[in-house]
Amino acid sequence: MRVDAHQHFWRIDRGDYDWLSPELRVLYRDFLPEHLIGQLNEYKLDGSIAVQAAPTVAETEYLLQLYQQYDYIAGVVGWLDLEEEFFKKEYQRLKQVEGFIGIRPMLQDLPDDQWILRPRVLKNIELLVKDDFPIDILILPRHLPHINTLLREFPQLRAVIDHIAKPNISAGMTDFWRENIEELASYQNVMCKLSGMITEMKQPINKSEVQPFVQYILKVFGTESIMFGSDWPVCLLAGSYNEVYQTLVDVLPDDLTESDVKKIFGENAMRFYKLTPRGKFR
């Protein structure tokens, strides 16, 4: 199956997208499932994974409602407060809801860079490890050492690094990013999303800037542990869905096999999130 492993939906009047303001002009409107289907069809993508964009359980439940309405939505990566005393109860409740396939704490927005290592957070992450339940890691490069500390504590954690940890691509690759990413890639259950890259570049998009990053991710993770994600509609800050897709296709090595390409554009996401085909998503 061909899958876009990372995109978002939102409806402005829901009111819980604190980061979304009128200043973000191109993003400050509703983005709904009917607005994405054309792009998926154009690139012969069978489905997509809807990822939370607000740190509320209410938004997660809204996305799960969309999952029930649109067969092409393969699953929902939602939000739960990993530091909440009643996390276990909410987690077990949502786990029973069809379409709930992962959680994502919005680590990049938290004032404490080491929040993920707080005692109660670690206790609740232990539940995810026990259930082999996926977690998306939304971070900036400065968080990387703390994620490596987390993985030393829980080496079996099923985790995926969103947006290759959001390095400043136009500034070039740093040893700090490179070394920490290499350590992350050493863990068996850790994957990386080739997503969110064009928004970390100066405009216009320069493929020669992003190519070394993509090739390095391929080198350390291998084709078994990476997945394509559009980050639509956030990508519109820097370029169209077409530019996101084509930029990645153009910088991938020419010697990738057809099997490798299938893994990157869907099979790895299916395996990581334990997805099963449904409706149109077949």
PDB file of C-alpha atoms in Angstrom:
ATOM      1  CA  MET A   1       0.000   0.000   0.000  1.00  0.00           C
ATOM      2  CA  ARG A   2       1.163   3.565  -0.746  1.00  0.00           C
ATOM      3  CA  VAL A   3       0.724   5.817   2.263  1.00  0.00           C
ATOM      4  CA  ASP A   4       1.345   9.428   3.182  1.00  0.00           C
ATOM      5  CA  ALA A   5       2.523   8.789   6.744  1.00  0.00           C
ATOM      6  CA  HIS A   6       2.147  12.333   8.066  1.00  0.00           C
ATOM      7  CA  GLN A   7      -0.539  14.950   7.428  1.00  0.00           C
ATOM      8  CA  HIS A   8      -2.990  17.047   9.430  1.00  0.00           C
ATOM      9  CA  PHE A   9      -6.592  18.211   9.404  1.00  0.00           C
ATOM     10  CA  TRP A  10      -8.070  21.105  11.329  1.00  0.00           C
ATOM     11  CA  ARG A  11     -11.162  23.234  11.576  1.00  0.00           C
ATOM     12  CA  ILE A  12     -10.456  26.731  12.866  1.00  0.00           C
ATOM     13  CA  ASP A  13     -13.697  27.109  14.800  1.00  0.00           C
ATOM     14  CA  ARG A  14     -12.773  24.175  17.037  1.00  0.00           C
ATOM     15  CA  GLY A  15     -10.561  26.666  18.875  1.00  0.00           C
ATOM     16  CA  ASP A  16      -7.787  24.487  20.344  1.00  0.00           C
ATOM     17  CA  TYR A  17      -4.972  25.191  17.865  1.00  0.00           C
ATOM     18  CA  ASP A  18      -3.077  27.694  20.009  1.00  0.00           C
ATOM     19  CA  TRP A  19      -0.187  27.941  17.544  1.00  0.00           C
ATOM     20  CA  LEU A  20      -2.439  28.672  14.567  1.00  0.00           C
ATOM     21  CA  SER A  21      -2.890  32.436  14.164  1.00  0.00           C
ATOM     22  CA  PRO A  22      -3.982  34.781  11.341  1.00  0.00           C
ATOM     23  CA  GLU A  23      -0.299  35.656  10.817  1.00  0.00           C
ATOM     24  CA  LEU A  24       0.147  32.162   9.332  1.00  0.00           C
ATOM     25  CA  ARG A  25      -1.971  33.340   6.427  1.00  0.00           C
ATOM     26  CA  VAL A  26      -1.871  30.303   4.146  1.00  0.00           C
ATOM     27  CA  LEU A  27      -2.644  27.965   7.065  1.00  0.00           C
ATOM     28  CA  TYR A  28      -5.344  30.019   8.745  1.00  0.00           C
ATOM     29  CA  ARG A  29      -8.345  28.265   7.254  1.00  0.00           C
ATOM     30  CA  ASP A  30     -10.001  24.872   7.454  1.00  0.00           C
ATOM     31  CA  PHE A  31      -8.128  21.879   6.037  1.00  0.00           C
ATOM     32  CA  LEU A  32     -10.422  18.875   5.794  1.00  0.00           C
ATOM     33  CA  PRO A  33     -10.299  15.384   4.255  1.00  0.00           C
ATOM     34  CA  GLU A  34     -12.041  16.494   1.062  1.00  0.00           C
ATOM     35  CA  HIS A  35      -9.190  18.961   0.473  1.00  0.00           C
ATOM     36  CA  LEU A  36      -6.496  16.245   0.498  1.00  0.00           C
ATOM     37  CA  ILE A  37      -8.018  13.460  -1.573  1.00  0.00           C
ATOM     38  CA  GLY A  38      -7.039  15.055  -4.903  1.00  0.00           C
ATOM     39  CA  GLN A  39      -3.343  15.102  -4.024  1.00  0.00           C
ATOM     40  CA  LEU A  40      -3.412  11.508  -2.817  1.00  0.00           C
ATOM     41  CA  ASN A  41      -5.077  10.402  -6.035  1.00  0.00           C
ATOM     42  CA  GLU A  42      -2.593  12.346  -8.170  1.00  0.00           C
ATOM     43  CA  TYR A  43       0.340  10.433  -6.681  1.00  0.00           C
ATOM     44  CA  LYS A  44      -1.513   7.123  -6.458  1.00  0.00           C
ATOM     45  CA  LEU A  45      -1.405   7.118  -2.676  1.00  0.00           C
ATOM     46  CA  ASP A  46      -3.973   4.762  -1.188  1.00  0.00           C
ATOM     47  CA  GLY A  47      -4.323   6.526   2.135  1.00  0.00           C
ATOM     48  CA  SER A  48      -2.848   8.813   4.755  1.00  0.00           C
ATOM     49  CA  ILE A  49      -2.177   8.996   8.479  1.00  0.00           C
ATOM     50  CA  ALA A  50      -3.788  11.939  10.273  1.00  0.00           C
ATOM     51  CA  VAL A  51      -1.523  13.340  12.995  1.00  0.00           C
ATOM     52  CA  GLN A  52      -2.658  15.559  15.863  1.00  0.00           C
ATOM     53  CA  ALA A  53      -2.124  19.305  15.603  1.00  0.00           C
ATOM     54  CA  ALA A  54      -3.496  20.366  18.997  1.00  0.00           C
ATOM     55  CA  PRO A  55      -2.531  19.145  22.489  1.00  0.00           C
ATOM     56  CA  THR A  56      -6.070  18.110  23.419  1.00  0.00           C
ATOM     57  CA  VAL A  57      -7.941  14.844  23.687  1.00  0.00           C
ATOM     58  CA  ALA A  58     -10.882  16.628  22.058  1.00  0.00           C
ATOM     59  CA  GLU A  59      -8.907  17.093  18.842  1.00  0.00           C
ATOM     60  CA  THR A  60      -7.882  13.432  18.877  1.00  0.00           C
ATOM     61  CA  GLU A  61     -11.535  12.451  19.150  1.00  0.00           C
ATOM     62  CA  TYR A  62     -12.375  14.841  16.295  1.00  0.00           C
ATOM     63  CA  LEU A  63      -9.769  13.129  14.086  1.00  0.00           C
ATOM     64  CA  LEU A  64     -11.162   9.729  15.036  1.00  0.00           C
ATOM     65  CA  GLN A  65     -14.588  10.929  13.879  1.00  0.00           C
ATOM     66  CA  LEU A  66     -13.036  11.852  10.531  1.00  0.00           C
ATOM     67  CA  TYR A  67     -11.447   8.399  10.414  1.00  0.00           C
ATOM     68  CA  GLN A  68     -14.919   6.870  10.628  1.00  0.00           C
ATOM     69  CA  GLN A  69     -16.191   9.104   7.825  1.00  0.00           C
ATOM     70  CA  TYR A  70     -13.327   8.770   5.312  1.00  0.00           C
ATOM     71  CA  ASP A  71     -12.020   5.351   4.361  1.00  0.00           C
ATOM     72  CA  TYR A  72      -8.738   6.679   3.008  1.00  0.00           C
ATOM     73  CA  ILE A  73      -7.639   7.804   6.495  1.00  0.00           C
ATOM     74  CA  ALA A  74      -5.528   4.836   7.550  1.00  0.00           C
ATOM     75  CA  GLY A  75      -5.303   5.831  11.203  1.00  0.00           C
ATOM     76  CA  VAL A  76      -4.937   8.639  13.719  1.00  0.00           C
ATOM     77  CA  VAL A  77      -1.856   9.566  15.729  1.00  0.00           C
ATOM     78  CA  GLY A  78      -3.468  11.433  18.597  1.00  0.00           C
ATOM     79  CA  TRP A  79      -2.475  13.311  21.720  1.00  0.00           C
ATOM     80  CA  LEU A  80      -2.528  12.367  25.381  1.00  0.00           C
ATOM     81  CA  ASP A  81      -0.812  14.056  28.302  1.00  0.00           C
ATOM     82  CA  LEU A  82       1.972  11.670  29.284  1.00  0.00           C
ATOM     83  CA  GLU A  83       2.396  13.525  32.587  1.00  0.00           C
ATOM     84  CA  GLU A  84      -1.265  13.283  33.534  1.00  0.00           C
ATOM     85  CA  GLU A  85      -2.071  11.181  36.610  1.00  0.00           C
ATOM     86  CA  PHE A  86      -4.932   9.507  34.741  1.00  0.00           C
ATOM     87  CA  PHE A  87      -2.974   8.844  31.545  1.00  0.00           C
ATOM     88  CA  LYS A  88      -3.359   5.078  31.867  1.00  0.00           C
ATOM     89  CA  LYS A  89      -7.149   5.281  32.000  1.00  0.00           C
ATOM     90  CA  GLU A  90      -7.413   7.599  28.967  1.00  0.00           C
ATOM     91  CA  TYR A  91      -4.840   5.613  27.020  1.00  0.00           C
ATOM     92  CA  GLN A  92      -6.668   2.336  27.615  1.00  0.00           C
ATOM     93  CA  ARG A  93      -9.978   3.974  26.658  1.00  0.00           C
ATOM     94  CA  LEU A  94      -8.658   5.332  23.360  1.00  0.00           C
ATOM     95  CA  LYS A  95      -6.837   2.108  22.557  1.00  0.00           C
ATOM     96  CA  GLN A  96     -10.252   0.485  22.227  1.00  0.00           C
ATOM     97  CA  VAL A  97     -11.300   3.037  19.584  1.00  0.00           C
ATOM     98  CA  GLU A  98     -10.837   1.888  16.002  1.00  0.00           C
ATOM     99  CA  GLY A  99      -8.294   4.014  14.156  1.00  0.00           C
ATOM    100  CA  PHE A 100      -6.241   5.119  17.187  1.00  0.00           C
ATOM    101  CA  ILE A 101      -2.779   3.963  16.114  1.00  0.00           C
ATOM    102  CA  GLY A 102      -0.297   6.152  18.010  1.00  0.00           C
ATOM    103  CA  ILE A 103       0.290   9.178  20.199  1.00  0.00           C
ATOM    104  CA  ARG A 104       2.379  12.306  19.783  1.00  0.00           C
ATOM    105  CA  PRO A 105       3.413  14.654  22.590  1.00  0.00           C
ATOM    106  CA  MET A 106       4.261  18.079  21.158  1.00  0.00           C
ATOM    107  CA  LEU A 107       7.759  18.143  22.650  1.00  0.00           C
ATOM    108  CA  GLN A 108       9.030  20.985  20.454  1.00  0.00           C
ATOM    109  CA  ASP A 109       6.557  23.393  22.093  1.00  0.00           C
ATOM    110  CA  LEU A 110       7.233  22.527  25.747  1.00  0.00           C
ATOM    111  CA  PRO A 111       9.396  24.888  27.852  1.00  0.00           C
ATOM    112  CA  ASP A 112      11.316  22.005  29.439  1.00  0.00           C
ATOM    113  CA  ASP A 113      13.569  20.310  26.872  1.00  0.00           C
ATOM    114  CA  GLN A 114      13.903  17.318  29.226  1.00  0.00           C
ATOM    115  CA  TRP A 115      10.142  16.917  29.822  1.00  0.00           C
ATOM    116  CA  ILE A 116      10.178  13.466  28.210  1.00  0.00           C
ATOM    117  CA  LEU A 117      12.470  12.276  31.047  1.00  0.00           C
ATOM    118  CA  ARG A 118      10.243  13.346  33.943  1.00  0.00           C
ATOM    119  CA  PRO A 119       9.448  10.438  36.300  1.00  0.00           C
ATOM    120  CA  ARG A 120       5.697  10.294  35.640  1.00  0.00           C
ATOM    121  CA  VAL A 121       6.238  10.587  31.885  1.00  0.00           C
ATOM    122  CA  LEU A 122       8.692   7.690  31.978  1.00  0.00           C
ATOM    123  CA  LYS A 123       6.248   5.628  34.015  1.00  0.00           C
ATOM    124  CA  ASN A 124       3.551   6.172  31.392  1.00  0.00           C
ATOM    125  CA  ILE A 125       5.911   5.515  28.487  1.00  0.00           C
ATOM    126  CA  GLU A 126       6.558   2.160  30.103  1.00  0.00           C
ATOM    127  CA  LEU A 127       2.916   1.329  29.302  1.00  0.00           C
ATOM    128  CA  LEU A 128       3.569   2.064  25.614  1.00  0.00           C
ATOM    129  CA  VAL A 129       6.632  -0.169  25.658  1.00  0.00           C
ATOM    130  CA  LYS A 130       4.690  -3.004  27.270  1.00  0.00           C
ATOM    131  CA  ASP A 131       1.969  -2.720  24.600  1.00  0.00           C
ATOM    132  CA  ASP A 132       4.446  -2.109  21.743  1.00  0.00           C
ATOM    133  CA  PHE A 133       2.367   1.003  20.968  1.00  0.00           C
ATOM    134  CA  PRO A 134       3.794   3.666  18.612  1.00  0.00           C
ATOM    135  CA  ILE A 135       4.868   7.153  19.629  1.00  0.00           C
ATOM    136  CA  ASP A 136       5.734  10.008  17.255  1.00  0.00           C
ATOM    137  CA  ILE A 137       8.629  12.197  18.416  1.00  0.00           C
ATOM    138  CA  LEU A 138       8.155  15.873  17.433  1.00  0.00           C
ATOM    139  CA  ILE A 139      11.413  17.603  18.336  1.00  0.00           C
ATOM    140  CA  LEU A 140      14.068  20.109  17.370  1.00  0.00           C
ATOM    141  CA  PRO A 141      17.760  19.160  17.204  1.00  0.00           C
ATOM    142  CA  ARG A 142      18.403  20.366  20.770  1.00  0.00           C
ATOM    143  CA  HIS A 143      16.065  17.627  22.065  1.00  0.00           C
ATOM    144  CA  LEU A 144      17.995  14.794  20.410  1.00  0.00           C
ATOM    145  CA  PRO A 145      20.269  13.902  23.359  1.00  0.00           C
ATOM    146  CA  HIS A 146      17.231  13.611  25.633  1.00  0.00           C
ATOM    147  CA  ILE A 147      15.502  11.256  23.195  1.00  0.00           C
ATOM    148  CA  ASN A 148      18.637   9.138  23.115  1.00  0.00           C
ATOM    149  CA  THR A 149      18.583   9.064  26.919  1.00  0.00           C
ATOM    150  CA  LEU A 150      14.945   7.927  26.736  1.00  0.00           C
ATOM    151  CA  LEU A 151      15.851   5.135  24.342  1.00  0.00           C
ATOM    152  CA  ARG A 152      18.704   3.950  26.533  1.00  0.00           C
ATOM    153  CA  GLU A 153      16.077   3.568  29.247  1.00  0.00           C
ATOM    154  CA  PHE A 154      13.547   1.920  26.895  1.00  0.00           C
ATOM    155  CA  PRO A 155      15.474   0.443  23.942  1.00  0.00           C
ATOM    156  CA  GLN A 156      12.368  -1.445  22.735  1.00  0.00           C
ATOM    157  CA  LEU A 157      10.197   1.683  22.453  1.00  0.00           C
ATOM    158  CA  ARG A 158       8.376   1.813  19.099  1.00  0.00           C
ATOM    159  CA  ALA A 159       9.166   5.413  18.076  1.00  0.00           C
ATOM    160  CA  VAL A 160       9.369   7.452  14.895  1.00  0.00           C
ATOM    161  CA  ILE A 161      11.275  10.737  14.583  1.00  0.00           C
ATOM    162  CA  ASP A 162       9.096  13.296  12.823  1.00  0.00           C
ATOM    163  CA  HIS A 163      10.615  15.620  10.200  1.00  0.00           C
ATOM    164  CA  ILE A 164      14.168  14.218  10.679  1.00  0.00           C
ATOM    165  CA  ALA A 165      14.197  16.249  13.959  1.00  0.00           C
ATOM    166  CA  LYS A 166      13.812  19.568  12.088  1.00  0.00           C
ATOM    167  CA  PRO A 167      17.421  20.608  11.450  1.00  0.00           C
ATOM    168  CA  ASN A 168      18.088  23.946   9.753  1.00  0.00           C
ATOM    169  CA  ILE A 169      18.648  22.410   6.333  1.00  0.00           C
ATOM    170  CA  SER A 170      19.833  25.575   4.611  1.00  0.00           C
ATOM    171  CA  ALA A 171      22.546  25.996   7.277  1.00  0.00           C
ATOM    172  CA  GLY A 172      23.980  22.587   6.473  1.00  0.00           C
ATOM    173  CA  MET A 173      24.496  19.407   8.458  1.00  0.00           C
ATOM    174  CA  THR A 174      26.073  19.635  11.917  1.00  0.00           C
ATOM    175  CA  ASP A 175      28.083  16.969  13.716  1.00  0.00           C
ATOM    176  CA  PHE A 176      25.660  17.302  16.639  1.00  0.00           C
ATOM    177  CA  TRP A 177      22.636  16.369  14.496  1.00  0.00           C
ATOM    178  CA  ARG A 178      24.532  13.680  12.601  1.00  0.00           C
ATOM    179  CA  GLU A 179      25.894  11.909  15.693  1.00  0.00           C
ATOM    180  CA  ASN A 180      22.630  11.967  17.609  1.00  0.00           C
ATOM    181  CA  ILE A 181      20.626  10.757  14.616  1.00  0.00           C
ATOM    182  CA  GLU A 182      23.081   7.891  14.145  1.00  0.00           C
ATOM    183  CA  GLU A 183      22.563   6.790  17.735  1.00  0.00           C
ATOM    184  CA  LEU A 184      18.779   6.942  17.340  1.00  0.00           C
ATOM    185  CA  ALA A 185      19.012   4.822  14.208  1.00  0.00           C
ATOM    186  CA  SER A 186      20.777   2.076  16.168  1.00  0.00           C
ATOM    187  CA  TYR A 187      17.571   1.159  18.009  1.00  0.00           C
ATOM    188  CA  GLN A 188      15.610  -1.656  16.405  1.00  0.00           C
ATOM    189  CA  ASN A 189      12.140  -0.132  16.794  1.00  0.00           C
ATOM    190  CA  VAL A 190      12.980   3.460  15.814  1.00  0.00           C
ATOM    191  CA  MET A 191      12.058   4.868  12.415  1.00  0.00           C
ATOM    192  CA  CYS A 192      12.364   8.304  10.817  1.00  0.00           C
ATOM    193  CA  LYS A 193       9.919  10.286   8.702  1.00  0.00           C
ATOM    194  CA  LEU A 194      11.229  11.990   5.581  1.00  0.00           C
ATOM    195  CA  SER A 195       8.778  14.812   6.152  1.00  0.00           C
ATOM    196  CA  GLY A 196       8.655  18.488   7.081  1.00  0.00           C
ATOM    197  CA  MET A 197      11.929  19.250   5.331  1.00  0.00           C
ATOM    198  CA  ILE A 198      11.004  22.028   2.913  1.00  0.00           C
ATOM    199  CA  THR A 199       9.770  24.211   5.787  1.00  0.00           C
ATOM    200  CA  GLU A 200      13.275  24.068   7.310  1.00  0.00           C
ATOM    201  CA  MET A 201      14.868  25.563   4.174  1.00  0.00           C
ATOM    202  CA  LYS A 202      15.270  29.043   2.762  1.00  0.00           C
ATOM    203  CA  GLN A 203      13.015  29.725  -0.201  1.00  0.00           C
ATOM    204  CA  PRO A 204      12.937  28.896  -3.017  1.00  0.00           C
ATOM    205  CA  ILE A 205      13.444  25.164  -2.436  1.00  0.00           C
ATOM    206  CA  ASN A 206      16.984  24.053  -3.215  1.00  0.00           C
ATOM    207  CA  LYS A 207      17.154  20.284  -3.703  1.00  0.00           C
ATOM    208  CA  SER A 208      20.941  20.276  -3.347  1.00  0.00           C
ATOM    209  CA  GLU A 209      20.493  21.432   0.272  1.00  0.00           C
ATOM    210  CA  VAL A 210      18.129  18.660   1.302  1.00  0.00           C
ATOM    211  CA  GLN A 211      19.848  15.834  -0.598  1.00  0.00           C
ATOM    212  CA  PRO A 212      22.709  15.265   1.920  1.00  0.00           C
ATOM    213  CA  PHE A 213      20.196  15.010   4.766  1.00  0.00           C
ATOM    214  CA  VAL A 214      18.047  12.471   2.942  1.00  0.00           C
ATOM    215  CA  GLN A 215      21.092  10.430   1.949  1.00  0.00           C
ATOM    216  CA  TYR A 216      22.393  10.449   5.519  1.00  0.00           C
ATOM    217  CA  ILE A 217      19.028   9.301   6.886  1.00  0.00           C
ATOM    218  CA  LEU A 218      19.046   6.515   4.302  1.00  0.00           C
ATOM    219  CA  LYS A 219      22.590   5.552   5.281  1.00  0.00           C
ATOM    220  CA  VAL A 220      21.979   5.233   9.030  1.00  0.00           C
ATOM    221  CA  PHE A 221      18.349   4.043   9.094  1.00  0.00           C
ATOM    222  CA  GLY A 222      18.285   1.997   5.908  1.00  0.00           C
ATOM    223  CA  THR A 223      15.264   1.591   3.656  1.00  0.00           C
ATOM    224  CA  GLU A 224      13.515  -0.599   6.251  1.00  0.00           C
ATOM    225  CA  SER A 225      13.102   2.240   8.747  1.00  0.00           C
ATOM    226  CA  ILE A 226      12.113   5.418   6.897  1.00  0.00           C
ATOM    227  CA  MET A 227       8.764   6.660   5.608  1.00  0.00           C
ATOM    228  CA  PHE A 228       7.438   9.443   3.412  1.00  0.00           C
ATOM    229  CA  GLY A 229       5.189  12.073   4.947  1.00  0.00           C
ATOM    230  CA  SER A 230       3.935  15.240   3.273  1.00  0.00           C
ATOM    231  CA  ASP A 231       3.286  17.285   6.440  1.00  0.00           C
ATOM    232  CA  TRP A 232       0.352  18.764   4.510  1.00  0.00           C
ATOM    233  CA  PRO A 233      -0.971  21.403   5.020  1.00  0.00           C
ATOM    234  CA  VAL A 234       1.930  22.775   7.121  1.00  0.00           C
ATOM    235  CA  CYS A 235       4.133  22.250   4.048  1.00  0.00           C
ATOM    236  CA  LEU A 236       2.186  25.027   2.291  1.00  0.00           C
ATOM    237  CA  LEU A 237       4.269  27.537   4.254  1.00  0.00           C
ATOM    238  CA  ALA A 238       7.096  26.633   1.877  1.00  0.00           C
ATOM    239  CA  GLY A 239       5.653  24.779  -1.086  1.00  0.00           C
ATOM    240  CA  SER A 240       2.870  22.681  -2.572  1.00  0.00           C
ATOM    241  CA  TYR A 241       2.142  18.997  -2.025  1.00  0.00           C
ATOM    242  CA  ASN A 242       3.645  18.419  -5.455  1.00  0.00           C
ATOM    243  CA  GLU A 243       6.889  20.143  -4.449  1.00  0.00           C
ATOM    244  CA  VAL A 244       7.155  18.076  -1.268  1.00  0.00           C
ATOM    245  CA  TYR A 245       6.612  14.816  -3.117  1.00  0.00           C
ATOM    246  CA  GLN A 246       8.787  15.645  -6.108  1.00  0.00           C
ATOM    247  CA  THR A 247      11.634  17.032  -4.006  1.00  0.00           C
ATOM    248  CA  LEU A 248      11.927  13.740  -2.145  1.00  0.00           C
ATOM    249  CA  VAL A 249      11.642  11.640  -5.294  1.00  0.00           C
ATOM    250  CA  ASP A 250      14.348  13.706  -7.005  1.00  0.00           C
ATOM    251  CA  VAL A 251      16.885  13.434  -4.161  1.00  0.00           C
ATOM    252  CA  LEU A 252      16.471   9.723  -3.482  1.00  0.00           C
ATOM    253  CA  PRO A 253      19.383   7.643  -4.832  1.00  0.00           C
ATOM    254  CA  ASP A 254      18.934   6.314  -8.344  1.00  0.00           C
ATOM    255  CA  ASP A 255      19.960   2.813  -7.292  1.00  0.00           C
ATOM    256  CA  LEU A 256      17.002   2.220  -4.974  1.00  0.00           C
ATOM    257  CA  THR A 257      15.115  -0.905  -5.933  1.00  0.00           C
ATOM    258  CA  GLU A 258      11.382  -0.995  -6.586  1.00  0.00           C
ATOM    259  CA  SER A 259      11.084  -2.851  -3.291  1.00  0.00           C
ATOM    260  CA  ASP A 260      12.934  -0.056  -1.457  1.00  0.00           C
ATOM    261  CA  VAL A 261      10.623   2.584  -2.906  1.00  0.00           C
ATOM    262  CA  LYS A 262       7.548   0.616  -1.848  1.00  0.00           C
ATOM    263  CA  LYS A 263       8.869   0.456   1.693  1.00  0.00           C
ATOM    264  CA  ILE A 264       9.502   4.210   1.879  1.00  0.00           C
ATOM    265  CA  PHE A 265       6.143   5.140   0.352  1.00  0.00           C
ATOM    266  CA  GLY A 266       3.912   2.946   2.461  1.00  0.00           C
ATOM    267  CA  GLU A 267       5.040  -0.491   3.519  1.00  0.00           C
ATOM    268  CA  ASN A 268       7.187   0.737   6.422  1.00  0.00           C
ATOM    269  CA  ALA A 269       4.351   2.929   7.715  1.00  0.00           C
ATOM    270  CA  MET A 270       1.930   0.003   7.487  1.00  0.00           C
ATOM    271  CA  ARG A 271       4.299  -2.150   9.516  1.00  0.00           C
ATOM    272  CA  PHE A 272       5.279   0.492  12.076  1.00  0.00           C
ATOM    273  CA  TYR A 273       1.703   1.551  12.869  1.00  0.00           C
ATOM    274  CA  LYS A 274       0.333  -2.001  12.465  1.00  0.00           C
ATOM    275  CA  LEU A 275      -2.188  -0.839   9.884  1.00  0.00           C
ATOM    276  CA  THR A 276      -4.762  -3.022   8.186  1.00  0.00           C
ATOM    277  CA  PRO A 277      -6.481  -2.075   4.904  1.00  0.00           C
ATOM    278  CA  ARG A 278     -10.032  -0.703   5.132  1.00  0.00           C
ATOM    279  CA  GLY A 279     -12.627   0.565   2.650  1.00  0.00           C
ATOM    280  CA  LYS A 280     -10.965   2.524  -0.160  1.00  0.00           C
ATOM    281  CA  PHE A 281      -7.652   1.933   1.616  1.00  0.00           C
ATOM    282  CA  ARG A 282      -7.002  -1.440  -0.045  1.00  0.00           C
TER     283      ARG A 282
END
